[in-house]
Amino acid sequence: MSLPLTEEQRKKIEENRQKALARRAEKLSAEQPQSAGAGSSIAAGPSQSTQGPSQNRPREPSQPLSHGVMFKQQNLSSSSHGDQRPQNSPGFHLGTPKLAKETEKSQEEMSTACHSAPDPMTLARISPPLAQSSPKVPKQQLLSYDLGQGHSQGTQSTPFANTTREPLANIKNFQKTPASSSRQPPQDPDLGTSTVMPSASGQNPSDPHCGSGGVTPRTERLQQKLGASLQKAVTSQQGTCIRSGDRFQVKIGYNAELIAVFKSLPSRSYDPATKTWNFSMSDYSALMKAAERLPAVTLQPLEGAGGSSEPSSSTRALAGLPSAPSLAFVKGRCMLISRARFEADIGYSEDLIALFKQMDSRIYDVKTRKWNFLLEEHNKLIERVRCLPQVQLDPLPKTLVLAFASQVEKTSLHPTPDVPEADLSGVDSKLVSTLMPFQRAAVNFAIAKRGRLLLADDMGLGKTIQAICIAAFYRKEWPLLVVVPSSVRFTWEQAFLRWLPSLSPDRVNVVVTGKDCLTAGLVNIVSFDLLSRLDKQLKTASFKVVIIDESHFLKNSKTARCRAAMPLLKVAKRVILLSGTPAMSRPAELYTQIIAVKPTFFPQFHAFGLRYCDAKRQPWGWDYSGSSNLAELKLLLEEAVMLRRLKADVLSQLPAKQRKMVVIVPGRISARARAALDAAAKEMTTTSKTKREQKEALILFFNRTAEAKIPSVIEYILDLLESGREKFLVFAHHKVVLDAITKELERKHVQHIRIDGSTSSADRDALCQQFQLSERHTVAVLSITAANMGLTFSSADLVVFAELFWNPGVLIQAEDRVHRIGQTNSVGIHYLVAKGTADDYLWPLIQEKIKVLGQAGLSETNFSEMTEATDYLYKDPKQQKIYDLFQKSFEEDGSDTELLEAAESFDPGSASGISGSGSQDLGDTLGEDTLTGSPPKKRRFEFFDNWDSFTSPL
Ligand SMILES: Nc1ncnc2c1ncn2[C@@H]1O[C@H](COP(=O)(O)OP(=O)(O)OP(=O)(O)O)[C@@H](O)[C@H]1O
């Protein structure tokens, strides 16, 4: 802060000034005798009659205001006697002697170029009044209109503080004390803060008027100011402000300085049709203030807007009220920092800080250098800030105010309200009693949110069971629609039947073709892709309760899935979104999910984009791919939209292994494939067949099953990747399956490793290490028999079994590749079980074996308790027969050699399905075929119809 001048210093300054005046008057009259006439005509003008000596007048009244002349006048004083300038006084600047010298030099330079427009930057360096007099408004100065960002108080407030008084200073200079207009202390932008920090009274000690108060009393200045206004009104270009909606336009002729001001205002918009500029009301006050400072412009204020601060501030000042505050324009916004508090993210304004200090809940954060307040004071603060003409503090967006209404409207000493326990007496007790405590909490949360939420629990935390429970709470409002990735349609069906015994199986409708009815059941399950193809039915369909599994599938509003689902969600009363990864790379991905839950939040994406996506205007349009204010977004989501728990949060409630049977239906198997499977099944049950033939039939059935599962397996893996699963293991048995998976991963450029029987032991270790250390998406494709032992993959926590294997011991060993020392998470195990295939027999066989092992104390694992019901399996006598055959084949032999060999050498292209050709050749050939679909080999591929629709989901 500058020190006030001593009485002695003031006297000295005044003396020097008077001397300089006298010298200049002498010099002028000697050098410019021709201006004497002009001088007399000025003296005759009404506004000049009471003013000072004519020799100090800047220009001829008949001419427009000439900045060149003004510079000359100013520089005459500044250049003539540097030693007499007040900036040598400690009260004018805290700059170094070097700085003072530089300024002096600059001013001298200016005096030699007085008739040409000076370089704006030079002007800005010299002093704001000089710069402001330039025909071009200097950039530095204009910047201070802009956003008032940061805390560079001095640099922001000074130009305004000084220049606002500038018309007054100019007139005064021309009339009485020419030196005073040009003797602004040099201001180094770097020193701005310390030299020009507004004083408590709102005056700037570096302002010559403040600093030399003894020389120019305030009342005198105010009178001069009024005179200046009058003078300006008579001589300047007139314009008017006209309101138009929430904006206003300015009607005025061309004026370069004014245009420069226009261009500095953030809300500017130019209408080429009417050739007028218009602005939002938030820029009104800044514009009026800037216009006041332009000597050649007078703007009529908006009707009813109270006009510019000029008359009112003058009147106020005359009435002895506190002088006008610093007129630096600062702009900022409120940001939420916790459930209960918000902060003002805004630059420095003394008045604003004074206002902040009046708020009861104020806290100044020394780290962020920002003030924050309780939400309950938000509205009060905003209201009061609106009375500060030079401050614009944008309130919290409406969405936040709505979401946190309880805090905004009243004092909340307990910012985290308890969620009431929901009455679940109407829901199947089997389900309710199975819920883990954190799952029960989610159900309570959802019901407190009236059945609209995004349940974003980490993967494997049981979102399915929670969603079913929430939906069941609203059972009276069913029919229910469940939209899911197609690979898990039947898993959902099983889950409903498992957890809601009260639901009759025939009331569950899985929509599998475009011809199926979307509303046929009480629970209707449909895939995203199929939903988008049911446009006719969608027009009439209306569901009050909707579950969307993997809701991040809706992240792109332009996709067909999103366009199909969003209208349904808009009209639904309850919307339950499920996703372990609602946004995988950027906040923009959350928008559709947010409005699905809360349609009134951020009705325009742009507003959301500006606040949370760091929206940037690019030559091609807006770029919303960034992120901003994520802490606030998180608070908003947690308050009103989303519930998310990580595995680590609830680890103590989780079992070490979570097994899941994923029912896949090789629904798109061609008729030929179906026939092959059926024929194999028939062979097994034909009594006339020898044992040997029956066994061959069983092997064929097993092989055909592998082949039939491939598209669904690949679809499931791709869905997992799309859902953000980063690292997981896929076990398969048949080479043809392993090949198909790896080829597809290659095609999709997904990093992966493969270990099968042909991998050398050195390579096995290296590949295993590679997987363990990889931080990117990685899939380990592993042979059940070749990679079920001796390898550690603890950096993953998910194992997918693409195929079943008859020996549960081998399966459990394979599971334990991730579930071992080093594993800190609960591990997810997904068994893909295909309906209508050998899996129908293998799955119960495995369960049976495990049960026996368990009874003998040899296994702690109980598959049937941990996985969905399997009662759809082997119901008729024929099926029972096949099951018996499976059981016998795998138990009697005591050796799996035959089956293993048969599986390895399986050639899906051969008629028998049991080819003698080497597995390596076979696999490669088939892989290429299936994945490239090249015409000559297409025959083999006819086995599946529409392969690409599996491998390239939308
Ligand atoms: N309370 C519970 N009791 C018994 N089993 C449960 C319970 N909660 C979840 N499970 C089982 O845990 C497994 C994982 O559940 P689920 O598939 O619903 O998880 P998720 O959160 O949807 O995972 P993802 O995001 O991978 O789909 C399932 O087999 C499910 O049946």
Coordinates of N, CA and C in Angstrom, one line a residue, residues 576-761:
I576 N -34.4 -47.3 -13.2 CA -33.2 -47.9 -12.5 C -32.1 -48.1 -13.5
L577 N -31.1 -47.3 -13.5 CA -30.0 -47.5 -14.4 C -28.9 -48.2 -13.6
L578 N -28.2 -49.2 -14.3 CA -27.2 -50.0 -13.7 C -25.9 -49.9 -14.5
S579 N -24.8 -49.5 -13.9 CA -23.6 -49.5 -14.6 C -22.4 -49.5 -13.6
G580 N -21.4 -50.4 -13.9 CA -20.2 -50.3 -13.0 C -19.3 -49.2 -13.5
T581 N -19.5 -48.8 -14.7 CA -18.6 -47.8 -15.3 C -19.5 -46.7 -16.1
P582 N -20.2 -45.9 -15.4 CA -21.1 -45.0 -16.1 C -20.4 -44.1 -17.1
A583 N -19.2 -43.7 -16.8 CA -18.4 -42.9 -17.8 C -17.1 -43.5 -17.9
M584 N -16.6 -43.8 -19.0 CA -15.3 -44.4 -19.1 C -14.2 -43.5 -19.4
S585 N -14.5 -42.4 -20.1 CA -13.4 -41.5 -20.4 C -13.7 -40.0 -20.1
R586 N -14.9 -39.6 -20.2 CA -15.2 -38.1 -20.0 C -16.6 -37.9 -19.4
P587 N -16.8 -36.7 -18.7 CA -18.1 -36.5 -18.1 C -19.2 -36.4 -19.1
A588 N -18.9 -36.0 -20.4 CA -20.0 -35.8 -21.4 C -20.8 -37.2 -21.5
E589 N -20.1 -38.3 -21.2 CA -20.8 -39.6 -21.3 C -21.9 -39.8 -20.3
L590 N -21.8 -38.9 -19.3 CA -22.8 -39.1 -18.2 C -24.1 -38.4 -18.5
Y591 N -24.0 -37.5 -19.4 CA -25.2 -36.6 -19.6 C -26.5 -37.3 -19.8
T592 N -26.5 -38.2 -20.8 CA -27.8 -38.9 -21.1 C -28.3 -39.7 -19.9
Q593 N -27.4 -40.3 -19.1 CA -27.8 -41.0 -17.9 C -28.3 -40.1 -16.8
I594 N -27.7 -38.9 -16.7 CA -28.2 -38.0 -15.7 C -29.6 -37.6 -16.1
I595 N -29.8 -37.2 -17.3 CA -31.2 -36.7 -17.7 C -32.2 -37.9 -17.7
A596 N -31.7 -39.1 -17.9 CA -32.6 -40.2 -17.8 C -33.2 -40.3 -16.4
V597 N -32.4 -40.1 -15.4 CA -32.8 -40.2 -14.1 C -33.5 -38.9 -13.7
K598 N -33.0 -37.7 -14.1 CA -33.5 -36.4 -13.7 C -33.7 -35.6 -14.9
P599 N -34.9 -35.8 -15.6 CA -35.1 -35.1 -16.9 C -35.0 -33.6 -16.7
T600 N -35.2 -33.0 -15.5 CA -35.2 -31.5 -15.4 C -33.8 -31.0 -15.2
F601 N -32.8 -31.9 -15.0 CA -31.5 -31.4 -14.8 C -30.8 -31.0 -16.1
F602 N -30.2 -29.8 -16.1 CA -29.5 -29.4 -17.3 C -30.3 -29.7 -18.6
P603 N -31.4 -29.0 -18.8 CA -32.2 -29.3 -20.0 C -31.4 -29.1 -21.3
Q604 N -30.4 -28.2 -21.2 CA -29.5 -28.0 -22.4 C -28.2 -28.7 -22.1
F605 N -27.7 -29.5 -23.1 CA -26.4 -30.1 -22.9 C -25.3 -29.1 -22.8
H606 N -25.5 -28.0 -23.5 CA -24.4 -27.0 -23.6 C -24.1 -26.5 -22.2
A607 N -25.2 -26.2 -21.4 CA -24.9 -25.7 -20.0 C -24.1 -26.7 -19.2
F608 N -24.5 -28.0 -19.4 CA -23.7 -29.1 -18.7 C -22.3 -29.1 -19.2
G609 N -22.2 -29.0 -20.6 CA -20.9 -29.0 -21.2 C -20.0 -27.9 -20.7
L610 N -20.5 -26.7 -20.6 CA -19.7 -25.5 -20.2 C -19.2 -25.7 -18.8
R611 N -20.0 -26.3 -17.9 CA -19.6 -26.4 -16.5 C -18.8 -27.6 -16.2
Y612 N -19.1 -28.7 -16.9 CA -18.4 -30.0 -16.5 C -17.5 -30.6 -17.6
C613 N -17.7 -30.1 -18.8 CA -16.9 -30.7 -19.9 C -15.8 -29.7 -20.5
D614 N -15.6 -28.7 -19.7 CA -14.6 -27.7 -20.1 C -14.8 -27.3 -21.6
A615 N -16.1 -27.1 -21.9 CA -16.5 -26.8 -23.3 C -15.6 -25.7 -24.0
K616 N -15.2 -25.9 -25.1 CA -14.3 -24.9 -25.8 C -14.8 -24.8 -27.2
R617 N -14.9 -23.5 -27.6 CA -15.4 -23.3 -29.0 C -14.2 -23.5 -30.0
Q618 N -14.4 -24.3 -30.9 CA -13.4 -24.6 -32.0 C -13.9 -24.1 -33.3
P619 N -13.0 -24.0 -34.3 CA -13.5 -23.5 -35.6 C -14.6 -24.4 -36.1
W620 N -14.6 -25.6 -35.8 CA -15.7 -26.5 -36.3 C -16.9 -26.7 -35.4
G621 N -16.9 -26.0 -34.2 CA -18.0 -26.1 -33.3 C -17.5 -26.2 -31.9
W622 N -18.3 -26.7 -31.0 CA -18.0 -26.8 -29.6 C -17.3 -28.2 -29.3
D623 N -16.3 -28.1 -28.5 CA -15.6 -29.3 -28.1 C -15.9 -29.6 -26.6
Y624 N -16.6 -30.7 -26.4 CA -17.1 -31.1 -25.1 C -16.3 -32.3 -24.5
S625 N -15.1 -32.5 -25.1 CA -14.5 -33.8 -24.7 C -13.6 -33.6 -23.4
G626 N -13.6 -32.4 -22.9 CA -12.8 -32.2 -21.7 C -13.5 -32.5 -20.4
S627 N -12.9 -32.0 -19.3 CA -13.6 -32.2 -18.0 C -13.3 -31.0 -17.2
S628 N -14.2 -30.6 -16.4 CA -14.0 -29.4 -15.5 C -15.0 -29.6 -14.3
N629 N -14.6 -29.0 -13.2 CA -15.4 -29.0 -12.0 C -15.9 -30.4 -11.6
L630 N -15.0 -31.3 -11.6 CA -15.4 -32.7 -11.4 C -15.9 -32.9 -9.9
A631 N -15.3 -32.2 -9.0 CA -15.7 -32.4 -7.6 C -17.1 -32.0 -7.4
E632 N -17.5 -30.9 -8.1 CA -18.9 -30.4 -8.0 C -19.8 -31.4 -8.7
L633 N -19.4 -31.9 -9.8 CA -20.2 -32.9 -10.5 C -20.4 -34.2 -9.6
K634 N -19.4 -34.6 -9.0 CA -19.5 -35.8 -8.1 C -20.5 -35.5 -7.0
L635 N -20.4 -34.3 -6.4 CA -21.4 -34.0 -5.4 C -22.8 -34.0 -5.9
L636 N -23.0 -33.4 -7.1 CA -24.3 -33.4 -7.6 C -24.9 -34.8 -7.9
L637 N -24.0 -35.6 -8.5 CA -24.4 -37.0 -8.8 C -24.8 -37.7 -7.5
E638 N -23.9 -37.6 -6.5 CA -24.2 -38.4 -5.3 C -25.4 -37.9 -4.6
E639 N -25.7 -36.6 -4.7 CA -26.8 -36.0 -4.0 C -28.2 -36.5 -4.7
A640 N -28.2 -36.4 -6.0 CA -29.5 -36.6 -6.6 C -29.6 -37.7 -7.6
V641 N -28.5 -38.3 -8.0 CA -28.7 -39.2 -9.2 C -28.1 -40.6 -8.9
M642 N -26.9 -40.6 -8.3 CA -26.1 -41.9 -8.3 C -25.8 -42.4 -7.0
L643 N -25.7 -43.7 -6.9 CA -25.1 -44.4 -5.7 C -24.0 -45.3 -6.2
R644 N -22.8 -45.1 -5.7 CA -21.7 -45.9 -6.2 C -20.9 -46.4 -5.0
R645 N -20.7 -47.7 -4.9 CA -19.8 -48.3 -3.9 C -18.7 -49.1 -4.6
L646 N -17.5 -49.0 -4.1 CA -16.4 -49.8 -4.7 C -16.3 -51.1 -3.9
K647 N -15.7 -52.1 -4.6 CA -15.5 -53.4 -3.9 C -14.8 -53.2 -2.6
A648 N -13.8 -52.3 -2.6 CA -13.0 -52.1 -1.4 C -13.9 -51.5 -0.2
D649 N -15.0 -50.8 -0.6 CA -15.8 -50.2 0.4 C -16.6 -51.3 1.2
V650 N -16.9 -52.3 0.5 CA -17.8 -53.3 1.1 C -17.2 -54.7 1.1
L651 N -15.9 -54.7 1.0 CA -15.2 -56.0 0.9 C -15.5 -57.0 2.0
S652 N -15.7 -56.4 3.2 CA -16.0 -57.3 4.4 C -17.3 -58.0 4.2
Q653 N -18.2 -57.5 3.4 CA -19.5 -58.2 3.2 C -19.5 -59.1 2.1
L654 N -18.4 -59.1 1.3 CA -18.4 -59.9 0.1 C -17.8 -61.3 0.3
P655 N -18.3 -62.3 -0.4 CA -17.6 -63.6 -0.4 C -16.3 -63.4 -1.2
A656 N -15.3 -64.3 -1.0 CA -14.0 -64.2 -1.7 C -14.2 -64.5 -3.2
K657 N -15.2 -65.4 -3.5 CA -15.5 -65.6 -4.9 C -17.0 -65.4 -5.1
Q658 N -17.3 -64.7 -6.2 CA -18.7 -64.6 -6.6 C -18.9 -65.3 -7.9
R659 N -19.6 -66.4 -7.8 CA -19.8 -67.1 -9.1 C -21.1 -66.7 -9.7
K660 N -21.1 -66.7 -11.0 CA -22.3 -66.3 -11.7 C -22.5 -67.2 -13.0
M661 N -23.7 -67.7 -13.1 CA -23.9 -68.5 -14.3 C -24.6 -67.6 -15.3
V662 N -23.9 -67.4 -16.4 CA -24.5 -66.5 -17.4 C -25.1 -67.4 -18.5
V663 N -26.4 -67.2 -18.6 CA -27.1 -68.1 -19.5 C -27.0 -67.5 -20.9
I664 N -26.4 -68.1 -21.8 CA -26.3 -67.6 -23.1 C -27.1 -68.5 -24.1
V665 N -27.7 -68.0 -25.0 CA -28.5 -68.8 -26.0 C -27.9 -68.6 -27.3
P666 N -27.4 -69.6 -27.9 CA -26.8 -69.5 -29.2 C -28.0 -69.3 -30.2
G667 N -28.7 -68.2 -29.9 CA -30.0 -67.9 -30.6 C -29.8 -67.8 -32.1
R668 N -28.7 -67.5 -32.6 CA -28.5 -67.3 -34.0 C -27.9 -68.5 -34.7
I669 N -27.9 -69.6 -34.0 CA -27.4 -70.8 -34.7 C -28.3 -71.1 -35.9
S670 N -27.7 -71.4 -37.0 CA -28.5 -71.7 -38.1 C -29.2 -73.0 -37.9
A671 N -30.2 -73.2 -38.7 CA -31.0 -74.4 -38.6 C -30.1 -75.6 -38.8
R672 N -29.1 -75.5 -39.6 CA -28.2 -76.6 -39.8 C -27.4 -77.0 -38.5
A673 N -27.0 -75.9 -37.8 CA -26.2 -76.2 -36.6 C -27.1 -76.8 -35.5
R674 N -28.3 -76.3 -35.5 CA -29.3 -76.8 -34.5 C -29.5 -78.3 -34.8
A675 N -29.7 -78.6 -36.1 CA -29.9 -79.9 -36.6 C -28.7 -80.8 -36.2
A676 N -27.5 -80.3 -36.3 CA -26.3 -81.1 -35.9 C -26.3 -81.4 -34.4
L677 N -26.7 -80.4 -33.7 CA -26.8 -80.6 -32.2 C -27.8 -81.7 -31.9
D678 N -29.0 -81.5 -32.5 CA -30.1 -82.4 -32.2 C -29.7 -83.9 -32.6
A679 N -29.1 -83.9 -33.8 CA -28.7 -85.3 -34.3 C -27.7 -85.9 -33.3
A680 N -26.8 -85.2 -32.8 CA -25.8 -85.7 -31.9 C -26.5 -86.2 -30.6
A681 N -27.5 -85.4 -30.2 CA -28.3 -85.7 -29.0 C -29.0 -87.0 -29.2
K682 N -29.6 -87.1 -30.4 CA -30.4 -88.3 -30.7 C -29.5 -89.6 -30.7
E683 N -28.4 -89.4 -31.3 CA -27.4 -90.6 -31.4 C -27.2 -91.1 -30.0
M684 N -27.0 -90.2 -29.0 CA -26.7 -90.6 -27.7 C -27.8 -91.4 -27.0
T685 N -29.1 -91.1 -27.5 CA -30.2 -91.8 -26.8 C -30.8 -93.0 -27.6
T686 N -30.1 -93.3 -28.7 CA -30.6 -94.4 -29.5 C -30.1 -95.7 -28.8
T687 N -31.1 -96.5 -28.5 CA -30.7 -97.7 -27.7 C -29.9 -98.7 -28.5
S688 N -30.2 -98.7 -29.9 CA -29.6 -99.7 -30.7 C -28.1 -99.4 -30.9
K689 N -27.6 -98.3 -30.5 CA -26.2 -97.9 -30.7 C -25.4 -98.7 -29.7
T690 N -24.2 -99.0 -30.1 CA -23.2 -99.6 -29.2 C -22.7 -98.5 -28.2
K691 N -22.1 -98.9 -27.2 CA -21.5 -98.0 -26.2 C -20.5 -97.1 -26.9
R692 N -19.7 -97.7 -27.8 CA -18.7 -96.9 -28.5 C -19.3 -95.8 -29.3
E693 N -20.4 -96.2 -30.1 CA -21.1 -95.2 -30.9 C -21.7 -94.1 -30.1
Q694 N -22.3 -94.5 -28.9 CA -22.9 -93.5 -28.1 C -21.9 -92.5 -27.6
K695 N -20.7 -93.0 -27.3 CA -19.7 -92.1 -26.8 C -19.2 -91.2 -27.9
E696 N -19.1 -91.7 -29.1 CA -18.7 -90.9 -30.2 C -19.8 -89.8 -30.4
A697 N -21.0 -90.2 -30.2 CA -22.1 -89.2 -30.3 C -22.0 -88.1 -29.3
L698 N -21.6 -88.6 -28.1 CA -21.4 -87.6 -27.0 C -20.3 -86.6 -27.3
I699 N -19.2 -87.2 -27.8 CA -18.1 -86.3 -28.2 C -18.5 -85.3 -29.3
L700 N -19.3 -85.8 -30.2 CA -19.7 -84.9 -31.3 C -20.6 -83.8 -30.7
F701 N -21.5 -84.2 -29.8 CA -22.4 -83.3 -29.1 C -21.6 -82.2 -28.4
F702 N -20.5 -82.6 -27.7 CA -19.7 -81.7 -27.0 C -19.0 -80.7 -28.0
N703 N -18.5 -81.3 -29.1 CA -17.8 -80.4 -30.0 C -18.7 -79.4 -30.7
R704 N -19.9 -79.9 -31.1 CA -20.9 -79.0 -31.7 C -21.3 -77.9 -30.8
T705 N -21.3 -78.3 -29.5 CA -21.7 -77.2 -28.5 C -20.6 -76.1 -28.5
A706 N -19.4 -76.5 -28.5 CA -18.3 -75.5 -28.5 C -18.5 -74.6 -29.7
E707 N -18.7 -75.2 -30.8 CA -18.8 -74.4 -32.1 C -20.0 -73.5 -32.0
A708 N -21.1 -74.0 -31.5 CA -22.4 -73.2 -31.4 C -22.2 -72.0 -30.4
K709 N -21.4 -72.2 -29.4 CA -21.3 -71.1 -28.4 C -20.4 -69.9 -28.9
I710 N -19.6 -70.2 -29.9 CA -18.6 -69.1 -30.2 C -19.2 -67.7 -30.4
P711 N -20.2 -67.5 -31.2 CA -20.7 -66.1 -31.4 C -21.2 -65.5 -30.1
S712 N -21.9 -66.3 -29.2 CA -22.3 -65.7 -28.0 C -21.2 -65.4 -27.0
V713 N -20.2 -66.3 -27.0 CA -19.0 -66.1 -26.2 C -18.3 -64.8 -26.6
I714 N -18.1 -64.6 -27.9 CA -17.5 -63.4 -28.4 C -18.3 -62.2 -28.0
E715 N -19.6 -62.3 -28.2 CA -20.4 -61.2 -27.9 C -20.3 -60.8 -26.4
Y716 N -20.3 -61.8 -25.6 CA -20.2 -61.6 -24.1 C -18.8 -60.9 -23.8
I717 N -17.8 -61.3 -24.4 CA -16.4 -60.7 -24.1 C -16.4 -59.3 -24.6
L718 N -17.0 -59.0 -25.7 CA -17.0 -57.7 -26.3 C -17.8 -56.8 -25.4
D719 N -18.9 -57.3 -24.9 CA -19.8 -56.5 -23.9 C -19.0 -56.2 -22.7
L720 N -18.2 -57.2 -22.2 CA -17.4 -56.9 -21.0 C -16.4 -55.8 -21.3
L721 N -15.8 -55.9 -22.4 CA -14.8 -54.8 -22.7 C -15.5 -53.5 -22.9
E722 N -16.6 -53.5 -23.5 CA -17.4 -52.2 -23.6 C -17.8 -51.7 -22.3
S723 N -18.0 -52.6 -21.3 CA -18.4 -52.1 -20.0 C -17.3 -51.7 -19.1
G724 N -16.1 -51.7 -19.7 CA -14.9 -51.2 -19.0 C -14.2 -52.2 -18.2
R725 N -14.5 -53.5 -18.4 CA -13.6 -54.5 -17.7 C -12.2 -54.5 -18.3
E726 N -11.3 -54.2 -17.5 CA -10.0 -53.9 -18.1 C -9.1 -55.2 -18.2
K727 N -9.2 -56.1 -17.3 CA -8.3 -57.2 -17.3 C -9.1 -58.4 -16.9
F728 N -9.1 -59.4 -17.7 CA -9.8 -60.7 -17.2 C -9.3 -61.9 -18.0
L729 N -9.6 -63.0 -17.4 CA -9.2 -64.3 -18.0 C -10.4 -64.9 -18.7
V730 N -10.1 -65.5 -19.9 CA -11.2 -66.3 -20.6 C -10.6 -67.7 -20.7
F731 N -11.3 -68.7 -20.1 CA -10.9 -70.1 -20.3 C -11.8 -70.7 -21.3
A732 N -11.2 -71.5 -22.2 CA -11.9 -72.3 -23.1 C -11.2 -73.7 -23.3
H733 N -11.9 -74.6 -23.9 CA -11.3 -75.9 -24.0 C -11.0 -76.2 -25.5
H734 N -11.9 -76.0 -26.3 CA -11.7 -76.4 -27.8 C -10.8 -75.3 -28.4
K735 N -9.9 -75.9 -29.2 CA -9.0 -75.0 -29.9 C -9.7 -74.0 -30.8
V736 N -10.8 -74.5 -31.4 CA -11.6 -73.6 -32.3 C -12.2 -72.4 -31.5
V737 N -12.5 -72.6 -30.3 CA -13.0 -71.5 -29.5 C -11.9 -70.5 -29.1
L738 N -10.8 -71.1 -28.7 CA -9.6 -70.2 -28.4 C -9.2 -69.4 -29.6
D739 N -9.2 -70.1 -30.7 CA -8.8 -69.4 -31.9 C -9.8 -68.2 -32.3
A740 N -11.0 -68.5 -32.2 CA -12.0 -67.5 -32.5 C -11.9 -66.3 -31.6
I741 N -11.7 -66.6 -30.3 CA -11.6 -65.5 -29.4 C -10.3 -64.6 -29.7
T742 N -9.2 -65.3 -29.8 CA -8.0 -64.5 -30.1 C -8.1 -63.7 -31.4
K743 N -8.6 -64.3 -32.4 CA -8.8 -63.6 -33.7 C -9.6 -62.3 -33.5
E744 N -10.7 -62.5 -32.8 CA -11.6 -61.3 -32.6 C -10.9 -60.2 -31.8
L745 N -10.1 -60.6 -30.8 CA -9.4 -59.6 -30.0 C -8.4 -58.9 -30.9
E746 N -7.7 -59.7 -31.7 CA -6.8 -59.0 -32.7 C -7.5 -58.0 -33.6
R747 N -8.6 -58.5 -34.1 CA -9.4 -57.6 -35.0 C -9.8 -56.3 -34.3
K748 N -10.1 -56.4 -33.0 CA -10.6 -55.2 -32.3 C -9.4 -54.5 -31.6
H749 N -8.2 -55.0 -31.9 CA -7.0 -54.4 -31.3 C -7.0 -54.3 -29.8
V750 N -7.5 -55.4 -29.2 CA -7.4 -55.5 -27.8 C -6.2 -56.3 -27.4
Q751 N -5.4 -55.7 -26.5 CA -4.2 -56.4 -26.1 C -4.6 -57.7 -25.4
H752 N -3.9 -58.8 -25.7 CA -4.2 -60.0 -25.1 C -3.0 -61.0 -25.1
I753 N -3.1 -62.0 -24.3 CA -2.1 -63.1 -24.3 C -2.8 -64.4 -24.5
R754 N -2.1 -65.4 -25.0 CA -2.8 -66.7 -25.1 C -1.8 -67.8 -24.6
I755 N -2.3 -68.6 -23.8 CA -1.5 -69.8 -23.4 C -2.4 -71.0 -23.6
D756 N -1.9 -71.9 -24.5 CA -2.5 -73.2 -24.7 C -1.5 -74.3 -24.7
G757 N -1.9 -75.5 -25.1 CA -0.9 -76.6 -25.0 C 0.3 -76.4 -25.8
S758 N 0.3 -75.6 -26.8 CA 1.5 -75.4 -27.7 C 2.4 -74.3 -27.1
T759 N 2.1 -73.7 -26.0 CA 3.0 -72.6 -25.5 C 4.1 -73.3 -24.7
S760 N 5.3 -72.9 -25.0 CA 6.4 -73.4 -24.2 C 6.4 -72.9 -22.8
S761 N 7.1 -73.6 -21.9 CA 7.0 -73.2 -20.5 C 7.7 -71.8 -20.3

